[in-house]
GROMACS .gro file of C-alpha atoms in nm:
model
  365
    1MET     CA    1  -3.777  -1.998   2.777
    2ALA     CA    2  -3.980  -1.708   2.633
    3GLY     CA    3  -3.882  -1.599   2.288
    4SER     CA    4  -3.696  -1.918   2.200
    5SER     CA    5  -3.799  -2.232   2.022
    6ASN     CA    6  -3.633  -2.574   1.974
    7GLN     CA    7  -3.874  -2.674   1.698
    8GLU     CA    8  -3.711  -2.833   1.404
    9PRO     CA    9  -3.776  -2.665   1.065
   10THR     CA   10  -4.070  -2.832   0.880
   11LEU     CA   11  -4.067  -2.958   0.523
   12ASP     CA   12  -4.270  -2.654   0.431
   13ASP     CA   13  -3.998  -2.432   0.563
   14TYR     CA   14  -3.741  -2.617   0.339
   15ASN     CA   15  -3.967  -2.562   0.040
   16GLU     CA   16  -3.968  -2.192   0.089
   17GLU     CA   17  -3.759  -2.013  -0.175
   18ALA     CA   18  -3.591  -1.807   0.092
   19MET     CA   19  -3.487  -2.123   0.288
   20VAL     CA   20  -3.347  -2.282  -0.018
   21ARG     CA   21  -3.151  -1.975  -0.105
   22GLY     CA   22  -3.022  -1.975   0.249
   23GLN     CA   23  -2.902  -2.332   0.208
   24ALA     CA   24  -2.720  -2.248  -0.116
   25GLU     CA   25  -2.548  -1.951   0.060
   26LEU     CA   26  -2.441  -2.180   0.339
   27TRP     CA   27  -2.296  -2.435   0.109
   28ASN     CA   28  -2.085  -2.157  -0.054
   29CYS     CA   29  -1.967  -2.036   0.290
   30ILE     CA   30  -1.874  -2.386   0.405
   31PHE     CA   31  -1.657  -2.452   0.099
   32GLY     CA   32  -1.530  -2.088   0.073
   33TYR     CA   33  -1.171  -2.205   0.118
   34VAL     CA   34  -1.186  -2.401  -0.213
   35GLN     CA   35  -1.158  -2.089  -0.425
   36GLY     CA   36  -0.837  -1.974  -0.248
   37MET     CA   37  -0.680  -2.317  -0.288
   38ALA     CA   38  -0.768  -2.329  -0.656
   39LEU     CA   39  -0.617  -1.981  -0.705
   40THR     CA   40  -0.299  -2.098  -0.535
   41CYS     CA   41  -0.284  -2.401  -0.769
   42ILE     CA   42  -0.301  -2.200  -1.087
   43VAL     CA   43  -0.052  -1.950  -0.943
   44GLN     CA   44   0.196  -2.227  -0.861
   45LEU     CA   45   0.156  -2.373  -1.211
   46GLY     CA   46   0.208  -2.023  -1.366
   47ILE     CA   47  -0.105  -2.037  -1.569
   48PRO     CA   48  -0.191  -1.659  -1.572
   49ASP     CA   49   0.167  -1.582  -1.694
   50ILE     CA   50   0.139  -1.862  -1.958
   51ILE     CA   51  -0.171  -1.709  -2.106
   52ASN     CA   52  -0.055  -1.364  -2.070
   53SER     CA   53   0.274  -1.440  -2.256
   54HIS     CA   54   0.085  -1.559  -2.557
   55GLY     CA   55  -0.145  -1.248  -2.567
   56ARG     CA   56  -0.445  -1.475  -2.648
   57PRO     CA   57  -0.666  -1.737  -2.486
   58LEU     CA   58  -0.521  -2.089  -2.484
   59SER     CA   59  -0.658  -2.440  -2.475
   60ILE     CA   60  -0.585  -2.678  -2.185
   61SER     CA   61  -0.338  -2.878  -2.408
   62SER     CA   62  -0.148  -2.565  -2.496
   63ILE     CA   63  -0.127  -2.462  -2.124
   64ALA     CA   64  -0.017  -2.810  -2.031
   65GLU     CA   65   0.265  -2.795  -2.292
   66HIS     CA   66   0.408  -2.483  -2.139
   67ILE     CA   67   0.383  -2.611  -1.784
   68ASN     CA   68   0.593  -2.894  -1.906
   69HIS     CA   69   0.546  -3.140  -1.634
   70PRO     CA   70   0.554  -3.515  -1.747
   71SER     CA   71   0.274  -3.635  -1.527
   72LEU     CA   72   0.037  -3.332  -1.552
   73ASN     CA   73  -0.325  -3.433  -1.540
   74SER     CA   74  -0.504  -3.232  -1.800
   75ASP     CA   75  -0.852  -3.345  -1.694
   76ARG     CA   76  -0.799  -3.229  -1.335
   77LEU     CA   77  -0.654  -2.902  -1.463
   78SER     CA   78  -0.962  -2.853  -1.686
   79ARG     CA   79  -1.186  -2.907  -1.391
   80ILE     CA   80  -1.002  -2.637  -1.183
   81MET     CA   81  -1.008  -2.392  -1.478
   82THR     CA   82  -1.386  -2.459  -1.524
   83PHE     CA   83  -1.449  -2.383  -1.157
   84LEU     CA   84  -1.246  -2.059  -1.180
   85VAL     CA   85  -1.437  -1.954  -1.497
   86ARG     CA   86  -1.758  -1.977  -1.290
   87LYS     CA   87  -1.596  -1.753  -1.034
   88GLY     CA   88  -1.495  -1.492  -1.304
   89ILE     CA   89  -1.119  -1.554  -1.272
   90PHE     CA   90  -1.087  -1.675  -1.634
   91THR     CA   91  -1.294  -1.661  -1.951
   92ALA     CA   92  -1.394  -1.975  -2.155
   93LYS     CA   93  -1.482  -1.969  -2.517
   94PRO     CA   94  -1.493  -2.226  -2.792
   95ASP     CA   95  -1.198  -2.224  -3.042
   96PRO     CA   96  -1.363  -2.069  -3.360
   97GLU     CA   97  -1.159  -2.302  -3.573
   98THR     CA   98  -1.260  -2.636  -3.401
   99THR     CA   99  -1.570  -2.535  -3.197
  100THR     CA  100  -1.498  -2.829  -2.972
  101VAL     CA  101  -1.185  -2.702  -2.800
  102ILE     CA  102  -1.225  -2.453  -2.512
  103LEU     CA  103  -0.993  -2.152  -2.494
  104TYR     CA  104  -0.908  -2.001  -2.155
  105GLY     CA  105  -0.838  -1.625  -2.129
  106LEU     CA  106  -0.755  -1.368  -1.857
  107THR     CA  107  -1.006  -1.144  -1.690
  108ASN     CA  108  -0.964  -0.826  -1.481
  109SER     CA  109  -0.930  -1.067  -1.181
  110SER     CA  110  -0.661  -1.293  -1.311
  111LYS     CA  111  -0.461  -1.001  -1.440
  112TRP     CA  112  -0.391  -0.928  -1.064
  113LEU     CA  113  -0.213  -1.267  -1.040
  114LEU     CA  114   0.064  -1.196  -1.312
  115SER     CA  115   0.403  -1.243  -1.163
  116ASN     CA  116   0.567  -0.964  -1.369
  117SER     CA  117   0.323  -0.705  -1.244
  118LYS     CA  118   0.435  -0.481  -0.956
  119THR     CA  119   0.074  -0.488  -0.833
  120SER     CA  120   0.038  -0.863  -0.825
  121LEU     CA  121  -0.174  -1.018  -0.554
  122ALA     CA  122  -0.030  -1.367  -0.625
  123PRO     CA  123   0.207  -1.355  -0.319
  124MET     CA  124  -0.093  -1.271  -0.090
  125ALA     CA  125  -0.272  -1.577  -0.232
  126LEU     CA  126   0.015  -1.801  -0.165
  127LEU     CA  127   0.060  -1.666   0.187
  128GLN     CA  128  -0.305  -1.704   0.292
  129THR     CA  129  -0.334  -2.066   0.164
  130ASP     CA  130  -0.003  -2.175   0.313
  131SER     CA  131  -0.038  -2.451   0.565
  132ILE     CA  132   0.131  -2.253   0.834
  133THR     CA  133  -0.116  -1.966   0.793
  134ARG     CA  134  -0.419  -2.181   0.749
  135SER     CA  135  -0.335  -2.399   1.061
  136SER     CA  136  -0.394  -2.083   1.279
  137TRP     CA  137  -0.759  -2.078   1.194
  138HIS     CA  138  -0.814  -2.409   1.368
  139PHE     CA  139  -0.765  -2.215   1.691
  140LEU     CA  140  -1.028  -1.950   1.621
  141THR     CA  141  -1.274  -2.103   1.881
  142ASP     CA  142  -1.002  -2.126   2.144
  143ILE     CA  143  -0.918  -1.757   2.125
  144VAL     CA  144  -1.291  -1.668   2.140
  145LYS     CA  145  -1.311  -1.855   2.468
  146GLU     CA  146  -1.038  -1.640   2.616
  147GLN     CA  147  -1.160  -1.348   2.822
  148GLU     CA  148  -0.826  -1.162   2.808
  149GLU     CA  149  -0.797  -0.969   2.481
  150GLU     CA  150  -0.422  -0.941   2.528
  151GLY     CA  151  -0.391  -1.321   2.525
  152THR     CA  152  -0.213  -1.537   2.273
  153SER     CA  153  -0.296  -1.505   1.905
  154ALA     CA  154  -0.430  -1.812   1.721
  155PHE     CA  155  -0.113  -1.806   1.506
  156ALA     CA  156   0.098  -1.839   1.827
  157LYS     CA  157  -0.124  -2.118   1.966
  158SER     CA  158  -0.074  -2.304   1.631
  159ASN     CA  159   0.297  -2.240   1.571
  160GLY     CA  160   0.443  -2.184   1.919
  161LEU     CA  161   0.552  -1.825   1.849
  162ASP     CA  162   0.384  -1.505   1.759
  163LEU     CA  163   0.401  -1.398   1.383
  164TYR     CA  164   0.711  -1.176   1.401
  165ASP     CA  165   0.912  -1.414   1.625
  166PHE     CA  166   0.815  -1.695   1.396
  167THR     CA  167   0.923  -1.520   1.077
  168ALA     CA  168   1.253  -1.425   1.244
  169VAL     CA  169   1.344  -1.796   1.282
  170ASN     CA  170   1.176  -1.937   0.974
  171PRO     CA  171   1.335  -1.800   0.658
  172GLU     CA  172   1.106  -1.975   0.410
  173TYR     CA  173   0.786  -1.842   0.572
  174ASN     CA  174   0.949  -1.505   0.635
  175GLY     CA  175   1.021  -1.486   0.253
  176LEU     CA  176   0.658  -1.582   0.176
  177PHE     CA  177   0.535  -1.321   0.426
  178SER     CA  178   0.772  -1.046   0.302
  179SER     CA  179   0.673  -1.101  -0.055
  180ALA     CA  180   0.304  -1.072   0.027
  181MET     CA  181   0.354  -0.758   0.233
  182ALA     CA  182   0.566  -0.595  -0.041
  183ALA     CA  183   0.309  -0.682  -0.313
  184THR     CA  184   0.009  -0.547  -0.117
  185SER     CA  185   0.215  -0.235  -0.038
  186MET     CA  186   0.260  -0.169  -0.408
  187VAL     CA  187  -0.110  -0.221  -0.471
  188THR     CA  188  -0.197   0.036  -0.200
  189SER     CA  189   0.083   0.271  -0.324
  190GLU     CA  190  -0.063   0.276  -0.668
  191ALA     CA  191  -0.414   0.354  -0.538
  192VAL     CA  192  -0.277   0.636  -0.324
  193LYS     CA  193  -0.082   0.785  -0.607
  194ARG     CA  194  -0.385   0.792  -0.830
  195SER     CA  195  -0.629   0.925  -0.577
  196TYR     CA  196  -0.431   1.150  -0.337
  197LYS     CA  197  -0.208   1.358  -0.556
  198ASP     CA  198  -0.329   1.692  -0.410
  199GLY     CA  199  -0.268   1.546  -0.061
  200PHE     CA  200   0.102   1.581  -0.092
  201ILE     CA  201   0.101   1.945  -0.201
  202GLY     CA  202   0.271   2.177   0.049
  203ILE     CA  203   0.457   1.889   0.215
  204ASN     CA  204   0.842   1.934   0.218
  205THR     CA  205   0.926   1.657   0.457
  206LEU     CA  206   0.742   1.333   0.501
  207VAL     CA  207   0.825   1.048   0.742
  208ASP     CA  208   0.693   0.690   0.665
  209VAL     CA  209   0.668   0.543   1.010
  210ALA     CA  210   0.748   0.166   1.013
  211GLY     CA  211   0.801   0.196   0.638
  212GLY     CA  212   0.983  -0.129   0.612
  213THR     CA  213   1.250  -0.114   0.334
  214GLY     CA  214   1.112   0.210   0.199
  215ALA     CA  215   0.912   0.104  -0.112
  216MET     CA  216   0.609   0.322  -0.027
  217ILE     CA  217   0.799   0.645   0.059
  218GLY     CA  218   1.016   0.577  -0.250
  219GLU     CA  219   0.715   0.571  -0.478
  220ILE     CA  220   0.570   0.883  -0.327
  221VAL     CA  221   0.888   1.084  -0.357
  222LYS     CA  222   0.931   0.957  -0.711
  223GLU     CA  223   0.588   1.094  -0.789
  224HIS     CA  224   0.644   1.410  -0.580
  225PRO     CA  225   1.016   1.491  -0.606
  226HIS     CA  226   0.991   1.815  -0.401
  227ILE     CA  227   0.939   1.597  -0.091
  228GLN     CA  228   1.234   1.498   0.128
  229GLY     CA  229   1.135   1.145   0.240
  230ILE     CA  230   1.239   0.972   0.556
  231ASN     CA  231   1.195   0.596   0.583
  232PHE     CA  232   1.175   0.524   0.963
  233ASP     CA  233   1.192   0.169   1.093
  234LEU     CA  234   1.385  -0.052   1.333
  235PRO     CA  235   1.763  -0.076   1.281
  236HIS     CA  236   1.773  -0.434   1.143
  237VAL     CA  237   1.500  -0.333   0.892
  238VAL     CA  238   1.652  -0.027   0.747
  239ALA     CA  239   1.996  -0.190   0.752
  240VAL     CA  240   1.894  -0.390   0.443
  241ALA     CA  241   1.680  -0.113   0.281
  242PRO     CA  242   1.773  -0.026  -0.086
  243GLU     CA  243   1.856   0.329  -0.184
  244TYR     CA  244   1.576   0.549  -0.321
  245ALA     CA  245   1.635   0.898  -0.476
  246GLY     CA  246   1.521   1.157  -0.226
  247VAL     CA  247   1.471   0.917   0.061
  248THR     CA  248   1.682   0.884   0.380
  249HIS     CA  249   1.655   0.573   0.593
  250VAL     CA  250   1.650   0.648   0.968
  251ALA     CA  251   1.657   0.379   1.243
  252GLY     CA  252   1.457   0.402   1.560
  253ASP     CA  253   1.155   0.285   1.753
  254MET     CA  254   0.810   0.456   1.696
  255PHE     CA  255   0.716   0.380   2.058
  256THR     CA  256   1.013   0.603   2.175
  257SER     CA  257   1.022   0.892   1.926
  258ILE     CA  258   0.956   0.987   1.561
  259PRO     CA  259   1.167   1.214   1.338
  260SER     CA  260   1.020   1.565   1.292
  261ALA     CA  261   0.849   1.650   0.954
  262ASP     CA  262   0.563   1.836   0.789
  263ALA     CA  263   0.363   1.521   0.767
  264ILE     CA  264   0.378   1.169   0.890
  265LEU     CA  265   0.249   0.856   0.703
  266LEU     CA  266   0.124   0.537   0.887
  267LYS     CA  267   0.040   0.275   0.623
  268TRP     CA  268  -0.121  -0.046   0.759
  269ILE     CA  269   0.064   0.006   1.094
  270LEU     CA  270  -0.204   0.084   1.353
  271HIS     CA  271  -0.425  -0.223   1.282
  272ASN     CA  272  -0.132  -0.425   1.417
  273TRP     CA  273  -0.161  -0.277   1.768
  274ASN     CA  274  -0.408  -0.253   2.052
  275ASP     CA  275  -0.567   0.078   2.153
  276GLU     CA  276  -0.329   0.174   2.418
  277GLU     CA  277  -0.024   0.106   2.189
  278CYS     CA  278  -0.191   0.296   1.905
  279ILE     CA  279  -0.239   0.601   2.126
  280LYS     CA  280   0.131   0.595   2.225
  281ILE     CA  281   0.232   0.599   1.854
  282LEU     CA  282  -0.011   0.882   1.780
  283LYS     CA  283   0.114   1.089   2.063
  284ASN     CA  284   0.473   1.053   1.931
  285CYS     CA  285   0.338   1.146   1.587
  286ARG     CA  286   0.181   1.456   1.740
  287LYS     CA  287   0.517   1.560   1.891
  288ALA     CA  288   0.690   1.522   1.560
  289ILE     CA  289   0.470   1.753   1.345
  290ARG     CA  290   0.406   2.128   1.350
  291GLU     CA  291   0.112   2.258   1.556
  292LYS     CA  292  -0.062   2.453   1.272
  293SER     CA  293   0.060   2.317   0.945
  294GLY     CA  294   0.139   1.952   1.015
  295LYS     CA  295  -0.084   1.654   0.940
  296LEU     CA  296  -0.100   1.280   0.986
  297ILE     CA  297  -0.179   1.049   0.688
  298ILE     CA  298  -0.316   0.713   0.798
  299ILE     CA  299  -0.374   0.443   0.546
  300ASP     CA  300  -0.587   0.172   0.695
  301ALA     CA  301  -0.921   0.008   0.663
  302VAL     CA  302  -1.240   0.172   0.798
  303LEU     CA  303  -1.504  -0.081   0.880
  304ARG     CA  304  -1.860   0.015   0.762
  305ALA     CA  305  -2.126  -0.217   0.900
  306GLU     CA  306  -2.379  -0.111   0.646
  307GLY     CA  307  -2.120  -0.048   0.367
  308ASP     CA  308  -2.194  -0.187   0.019
  309GLY     CA  309  -1.870  -0.078  -0.145
  310LEU     CA  310  -1.641  -0.318  -0.351
  311PHE     CA  311  -1.410  -0.375  -0.044
  312ASP     CA  312  -1.649  -0.345   0.248
  313ASP     CA  313  -1.694  -0.722   0.294
  314MET     CA  314  -1.322  -0.789   0.258
  315ALA     CA  315  -1.252  -0.526   0.530
  316PHE     CA  316  -1.444  -0.747   0.779
  317THR     CA  317  -1.257  -1.051   0.650
  318PHE     CA  318  -0.932  -0.866   0.725
  319ASP     CA  319  -1.053  -0.794   1.076
  320LEU     CA  320  -1.088  -1.162   1.153
  321ASN     CA  321  -0.756  -1.234   0.985
  322MET     CA  322  -0.584  -0.968   1.204
  323MET     CA  323  -0.746  -1.123   1.517
  324VAL     CA  324  -0.620  -1.474   1.424
  325ILE     CA  325  -0.273  -1.388   1.296
  326CYS     CA  326  -0.171  -1.092   1.522
  327ASN     CA  327  -0.439  -1.073   1.788
  328ALA     CA  328  -0.510  -0.726   1.640
  329LYS     CA  329  -0.799  -0.557   1.468
  330GLU     CA  330  -0.944  -0.331   1.202
  331ARG     CA  331  -1.153  -0.040   1.323
  332ASN     CA  332  -1.474   0.161   1.233
  333GLU     CA  333  -1.493   0.538   1.220
  334ALA     CA  334  -1.598   0.564   1.589
  335ASP     CA  335  -1.289   0.360   1.690
  336TRP     CA  336  -1.062   0.588   1.476
  337LYS     CA  337  -1.218   0.904   1.619
  338MET     CA  338  -1.152   0.785   1.977
  339LEU     CA  339  -0.788   0.693   1.898
  340LEU     CA  340  -0.716   1.018   1.719
  341GLU     CA  341  -0.859   1.241   1.996
  342GLU     CA  342  -0.663   1.046   2.258
  343GLY     CA  343  -0.354   1.070   2.050
  344GLY     CA  344  -0.372   1.451   2.000
  345PHE     CA  345  -0.555   1.477   1.666
  346PRO     CA  346  -0.904   1.613   1.731
  347THR     CA  347  -0.979   1.689   1.362
  348TYR     CA  348  -0.983   1.433   1.086
  349LYS     CA  349  -1.142   1.340   0.745
  350ILE     CA  350  -1.174   1.002   0.570
  351ILE     CA  351  -1.089   0.982   0.202
  352LYS     CA  352  -1.207   0.682   0.013
  353ILE     CA  353  -0.974   0.543  -0.250
  354PRO     CA  354  -1.002   0.240  -0.497
  355ALA     CA  355  -0.850  -0.004  -0.254
  356LEU     CA  356  -0.919  -0.218   0.053
  357VAL     CA  357  -0.795   0.073   0.267
  358SER     CA  358  -0.896   0.444   0.301
  359ILE     CA  359  -0.684   0.747   0.378
  360ILE     CA  360  -0.748   0.922   0.713
  361GLU     CA  361  -0.615   1.274   0.724
  362ALA     CA  362  -0.573   1.396   1.083
  363TYR     CA  363  -0.469   1.731   1.227
  364PRO     CA  364  -0.344   1.847   1.568
  365HIS     CA  365  -0.585   2.153   1.573
   0.00000   0.00000   0.00000
C-alpha cells in the first residue's frame, strides 16, 4: 500500500537521539499511573500534614514515628518519598547536623494535599486512584468500538450502573466522590474570586444552576454581599444544603425552568451533558435573564489544541476522564460558540483564570 511501510526500525534508528528520547517518553507514559498511586499512599499516611504540623522538613524516622504504625516499613516509605522528590512533590536535603540523614519538606505541589486546607486536592487524588474509578478505564477500548455516542459509559460497563445511579446506592463511594467535588469546587471558587472580581459588579441577583449544596454561591455572596444568591438544584440536593448568609436554596430541574435573575452561573455543569441537552439548558438560561442587561457565566474548560499553558494538557486529560466516567466531554472554543449560538447567546468572551477552567461570559444580544 502506497505511503505505508512494515519495515522494522533498524539499530541505527534506535541510536538516534530522537528515538531514544521517544523511548524514554513512552516509558513515562506507560507507567504514568505510578505517580498517582504514590500520591494516594502519602495522602493516606498523612505525610503532608505531618511535615506541615512541624513547620520544618523531617527525616523518614520522624515521619514514621508520627504515622505510628507498628509494622511501617521505613525503607519502602523512603523509596516512595525519593520518587516523589524527583517529581517535585517534596524536597530532600541533608540534615545539617548529621549530613547523612535526609530531611523531606513540602513544595508548592504538596501544599495542595494538606487536609486542613479548603483548597486541598487530596480528595481528588483519592477518588481518581480508587479501584472503582480506575476499573472503568479497562473498558476504554470497548467504548471506542461503539458507534453510538449515546451508549453506555465505561464506568457503567465496569460497575453496572452509571455514575450518579451508582453513587446513590454506594454510600462509601458517594462520600469519596462528594468530597472530591466539594474540594475542587473550592479550588475553582478561590481562582474565580481572585480573577473575576469586576465580573460581579452590577449583578443584584445571581442563580447558581445545579449548585449542589451551595458552597460556590455562598463564597461569591460572602465576597460580594450586595448580591442576592440563589442556589438552584434538585429537591433532594437542596434539602440537605447548609445555610449561607444571603443565599436562598430553591429546588427544581434545570431542564424544565430556571429562576429569573440578573445573571446565571453554570460551574462545571455543561461538560456533563451532550450537545442537545446543553442547548436545552442554555435556552432555559436565556429565558431566565433580562434581554439587555443579563449575562451567563460559564465556568468550564476550554480545550486548546496548540495551547502551552499550565493547565492545557490536563484539560485534555479531563476530556478523556469525562468520556470514561460520564460519557461526556470537554469542549474547544468552536464547540462553545456553536452551543451558545444555538442556546440564544450569540456574543461571548473567554476569560482565562489561574485554574484548570476558564470563565465564558455570554450575552443574549
